[in-house]
Amino acid sequence: SKMFKFTGGEPCMNPLLEEELKIVKQKGGIVFLDTNGSMNNIIKNLLEKKLIDVLGVSLKGLTKGEALRTSGIMNEKLCWENVIDTIKNALTYSNVRVIVTYVAYDNFNYNDLLNFAKILNKFGKGVYLKINNLCGNVHRDENIKAIDGSKLKNMIMKFTEENEEWKKRVILINTSDAVTDYSKILFF
């Protein structure tokens, strides 16, 4: 394969990350960096050096409060402000595809999806919206649960029908199989 995904934990904590990305790029590979976005200065440096082709950023909440609660990070700057700065900065690079992920759980509904899109609309049309249904029941908060997969799929289909600008820019990971099997990823 020519695509290499660097993920984690948090890949930006790897002191050898830049060297590893350089090796992939020197060999003609494509780099997908999947990050929580909190280490925006490191990501900015990697973007400036053209070492990232696809940047996946996890938005841990639709508000600062939710991000604090679900991320387990008790620093607003790390779990919200730096993430927003990472997204904004990445979108200034025309050679980088930016995918912003939100994990849907419990009572996630159509209005939440609209709010997620509203947050991303502030960044312009270059960003992709990705929803991960809470896969498995593994999360630091044992009280949150995945939502019904068919309900989530129908919600996204309705959303893309009603919001033309999002067609071909919405991705759904609805089962844990989709994490390792590309054919299980849904694109809208």
CSV table of C-alpha atoms in Angstrom, one decimal:
chain,number,residue,atom,x,y,z
A,1,SER,CA,0.0,0.0,0.0
A,2,LYS,CA,1.1,3.6,-0.5
A,3,MET,CA,-1.2,5.1,2.2
A,4,PHE,CA,0.1,5.1,5.7
A,5,LYS,CA,-2.2,6.1,8.6
A,6,PHE,CA,-0.5,7.4,11.7
A,7,THR,CA,-2.9,7.1,14.6
A,8,GLY,CA,-2.7,6.4,18.3
A,9,GLY,CA,-3.3,7.2,21.1
A,10,GLU,CA,-2.0,10.5,19.9
A,11,PRO,CA,0.6,10.2,17.1
A,12,CYS,CA,1.9,13.7,17.8
A,13,MET,CA,3.4,12.5,21.1
A,14,ASN,CA,5.8,10.2,19.1
A,15,PRO,CA,9.2,12.0,19.2
A,16,LEU,CA,10.1,10.3,15.9
A,17,LEU,CA,6.9,11.2,14.0
A,18,GLU,CA,8.4,13.8,11.7
A,19,GLU,CA,11.2,11.4,10.8
A,20,GLU,CA,8.7,8.6,10.1
A,21,LEU,CA,6.6,10.9,7.9
A,22,LYS,CA,9.6,12.0,5.9
A,23,ILE,CA,10.5,8.4,5.2
A,24,VAL,CA,7.0,7.7,3.9
A,25,LYS,CA,7.0,10.8,1.7
A,26,GLN,CA,10.5,10.1,0.4
A,27,LYS,CA,9.3,6.6,-0.7
A,28,GLY,CA,6.3,8.2,-2.5
A,29,GLY,CA,3.8,7.3,0.1
A,30,ILE,CA,0.6,9.1,1.2
A,31,VAL,CA,0.4,10.2,4.8
A,32,PHE,CA,-2.9,10.2,6.8
A,33,LEU,CA,-2.4,11.7,10.2
A,34,ASP,CA,-5.2,10.9,12.6
A,35,THR,CA,-5.0,13.2,15.6
A,36,ASN,CA,-7.0,14.7,18.4
A,37,GLY,CA,-5.7,18.1,17.2
A,38,SER,CA,-4.5,19.2,20.6
A,39,MET,CA,-0.9,19.6,19.6
A,40,ASN,CA,-1.5,22.2,17.0
A,41,ASN,CA,2.1,23.6,16.8
A,42,ILE,CA,3.4,20.1,15.9
A,43,ILE,CA,0.8,19.6,13.3
A,44,LYS,CA,1.4,23.1,11.9
A,45,ASN,CA,5.1,22.3,11.5
A,46,LEU,CA,4.3,19.0,9.7
A,47,LEU,CA,1.9,20.8,7.4
A,48,GLU,CA,4.4,23.5,6.6
A,49,LYS,CA,6.9,20.8,5.6
A,50,LYS,CA,4.3,19.1,3.4
A,51,LEU,CA,4.4,15.9,5.3
A,52,ILE,CA,0.6,15.4,5.6
A,53,ASP,CA,-1.8,14.5,2.8
A,54,VAL,CA,-4.9,13.7,4.8
A,55,LEU,CA,-5.5,15.1,8.3
A,56,GLY,CA,-8.1,13.4,10.4
A,57,VAL,CA,-9.1,15.5,13.5
A,58,SER,CA,-11.4,14.3,16.2
A,59,LEU,CA,-13.8,16.9,17.6
A,60,LYS,CA,-14.6,15.5,21.0
A,61,GLY,CA,-17.8,17.5,21.4
A,62,LEU,CA,-20.2,20.0,19.8
A,63,THR,CA,-19.4,22.5,22.5
A,64,LYS,CA,-16.4,23.2,24.8
A,65,GLY,CA,-18.3,21.7,27.7
A,66,GLU,CA,-19.0,18.4,25.9
A,67,ALA,CA,-15.4,18.2,24.7
A,68,LEU,CA,-14.2,18.6,28.2
A,69,ARG,CA,-16.6,15.9,29.5
A,70,THR,CA,-16.0,13.3,26.7
A,71,SER,CA,-12.2,13.8,26.1
A,72,GLY,CA,-11.1,13.2,29.6
A,73,ILE,CA,-8.8,16.3,29.1
A,74,MET,CA,-9.6,19.0,31.6
A,75,ASN,CA,-7.9,21.7,29.7
A,76,GLU,CA,-10.2,23.8,27.4
A,77,LYS,CA,-7.4,25.0,25.3
A,78,LEU,CA,-6.2,21.4,24.5
A,79,CYS,CA,-9.5,19.8,23.9
A,80,TRP,CA,-11.3,22.7,22.1
A,81,GLU,CA,-9.3,25.8,21.1
A,82,ASN,CA,-6.2,23.9,19.8
A,83,VAL,CA,-8.4,21.5,17.9
A,84,ILE,CA,-10.3,24.4,16.2
A,85,ASP,CA,-6.9,26.1,15.3
A,86,THR,CA,-5.6,22.8,13.9
A,87,ILE,CA,-8.6,22.5,11.6
A,88,LYS,CA,-8.4,26.2,10.5
A,89,ASN,CA,-4.7,25.9,9.8
A,90,ALA,CA,-4.9,22.7,7.9
A,91,LEU,CA,-7.6,24.1,5.6
A,92,THR,CA,-5.1,26.8,4.4
A,93,TYR,CA,-3.2,24.0,2.6
A,94,SER,CA,-4.8,23.1,-0.7
A,95,ASN,CA,-2.8,19.9,-0.9
A,96,VAL,CA,-4.3,18.5,2.4
A,97,ARG,CA,-7.7,16.8,2.8
A,98,VAL,CA,-9.2,17.6,6.2
A,99,ILE,CA,-11.7,15.1,7.8
A,100,VAL,CA,-13.3,16.1,11.1
A,101,THR,CA,-14.7,13.3,13.1
A,102,TYR,CA,-17.4,13.3,15.8
A,103,VAL,CA,-18.3,10.2,17.7
A,104,ALA,CA,-22.1,9.8,17.9
A,105,TYR,CA,-23.6,8.2,21.0
A,106,ASP,CA,-26.7,8.0,23.2
A,107,ASN,CA,-29.3,10.6,22.1
A,108,PHE,CA,-27.4,11.9,19.1
A,109,ASN,CA,-30.1,13.4,16.8
A,110,TYR,CA,-30.7,15.3,13.6
A,111,ASN,CA,-30.2,18.7,15.4
A,112,ASP,CA,-26.8,17.5,16.7
A,113,LEU,CA,-25.8,16.6,13.1
A,114,LEU,CA,-26.9,20.0,12.0
A,115,ASN,CA,-24.9,21.6,14.8
A,116,PHE,CA,-21.8,19.6,13.8
A,117,ALA,CA,-22.2,20.8,10.2
A,118,LYS,CA,-22.7,24.3,11.4
A,119,ILE,CA,-19.4,24.2,13.2
A,120,LEU,CA,-17.7,22.8,10.2
A,121,ASN,CA,-19.4,25.3,7.8
A,122,LYS,CA,-17.4,28.1,9.5
A,123,PHE,CA,-14.3,26.6,8.0
A,124,GLY,CA,-15.5,26.5,4.4
A,125,LYS,CA,-16.2,23.8,1.9
A,126,GLY,CA,-12.9,22.0,2.1
A,127,VAL,CA,-13.7,20.0,5.1
A,128,TYR,CA,-15.3,16.5,5.3
A,129,LEU,CA,-17.7,15.5,8.0
A,130,LYS,CA,-17.2,12.1,9.5
A,131,ILE,CA,-19.5,10.4,12.0
A,132,ASN,CA,-18.3,7.4,14.0
A,133,ASN,CA,-21.0,5.5,15.7
A,134,LEU,CA,-19.6,4.5,19.1
A,135,CYS,CA,-18.2,1.2,18.1
A,136,GLY,CA,-18.3,-1.6,20.6
A,137,ASN,CA,-19.2,-0.4,24.1
A,138,VAL,CA,-15.7,0.6,25.0
A,139,HIS,CA,-15.3,4.1,26.2
A,140,ARG,CA,-13.9,5.8,29.3
A,141,ASP,CA,-17.5,6.6,30.2
A,142,GLU,CA,-19.3,3.3,30.6
A,143,ASN,CA,-22.7,5.0,30.7
A,144,ILE,CA,-22.6,6.1,27.0
A,145,LYS,CA,-23.8,3.7,24.3
A,146,ALA,CA,-23.8,3.4,20.5
A,147,ILE,CA,-26.9,4.5,18.7
A,148,ASP,CA,-29.0,2.4,16.3
A,149,GLY,CA,-27.0,2.1,13.1
A,150,SER,CA,-29.9,2.2,10.7
A,151,LYS,CA,-31.3,5.3,12.5
A,152,LEU,CA,-27.9,7.0,12.1
A,153,LYS,CA,-27.6,6.0,8.5
A,154,ASN,CA,-31.1,7.3,7.7
A,155,MET,CA,-30.3,10.5,9.6
A,156,ILE,CA,-27.2,11.1,7.4
A,157,MET,CA,-29.1,10.3,4.2
A,158,LYS,CA,-31.8,12.9,5.1
A,159,PHE,CA,-29.1,15.4,6.0
A,160,THR,CA,-27.3,15.1,2.6
A,161,GLU,CA,-30.6,15.2,0.7
A,162,GLU,CA,-31.5,18.4,2.5
A,163,ASN,CA,-28.0,19.9,2.5
A,164,GLU,CA,-26.7,19.6,-1.1
A,165,GLU,CA,-23.4,21.3,-0.2
A,166,TRP,CA,-22.5,18.3,2.0
A,167,LYS,CA,-23.0,15.6,-0.7
A,168,LYS,CA,-19.9,13.6,-1.2
A,169,ARG,CA,-18.4,15.1,2.0
A,170,VAL,CA,-20.0,12.9,4.7
A,171,ILE,CA,-18.5,9.7,5.9
A,172,LEU,CA,-20.0,7.2,8.3
A,173,ILE,CA,-18.2,4.5,10.4
A,174,ASN,CA,-21.3,2.6,11.6
A,175,THR,CA,-19.7,-0.6,12.8
A,176,SER,CA,-16.4,-1.7,14.3
A,177,ASP,CA,-15.8,-3.7,11.0
A,178,ALA,CA,-15.5,-0.4,9.1
A,179,VAL,CA,-12.4,0.5,11.1
A,180,THR,CA,-10.4,-2.2,9.3
A,181,ASP,CA,-12.5,-3.0,6.2
A,182,TYR,CA,-12.7,-0.1,3.8
A,183,SER,CA,-15.8,-1.6,2.0
A,184,LYS,CA,-17.8,-1.2,5.2
A,185,ILE,CA,-17.3,2.6,5.3
A,186,LEU,CA,-20.3,4.5,4.1
A,187,PHE,CA,-19.9,7.6,1.9
A,188,PHE,CA,-22.7,10.1,1.3
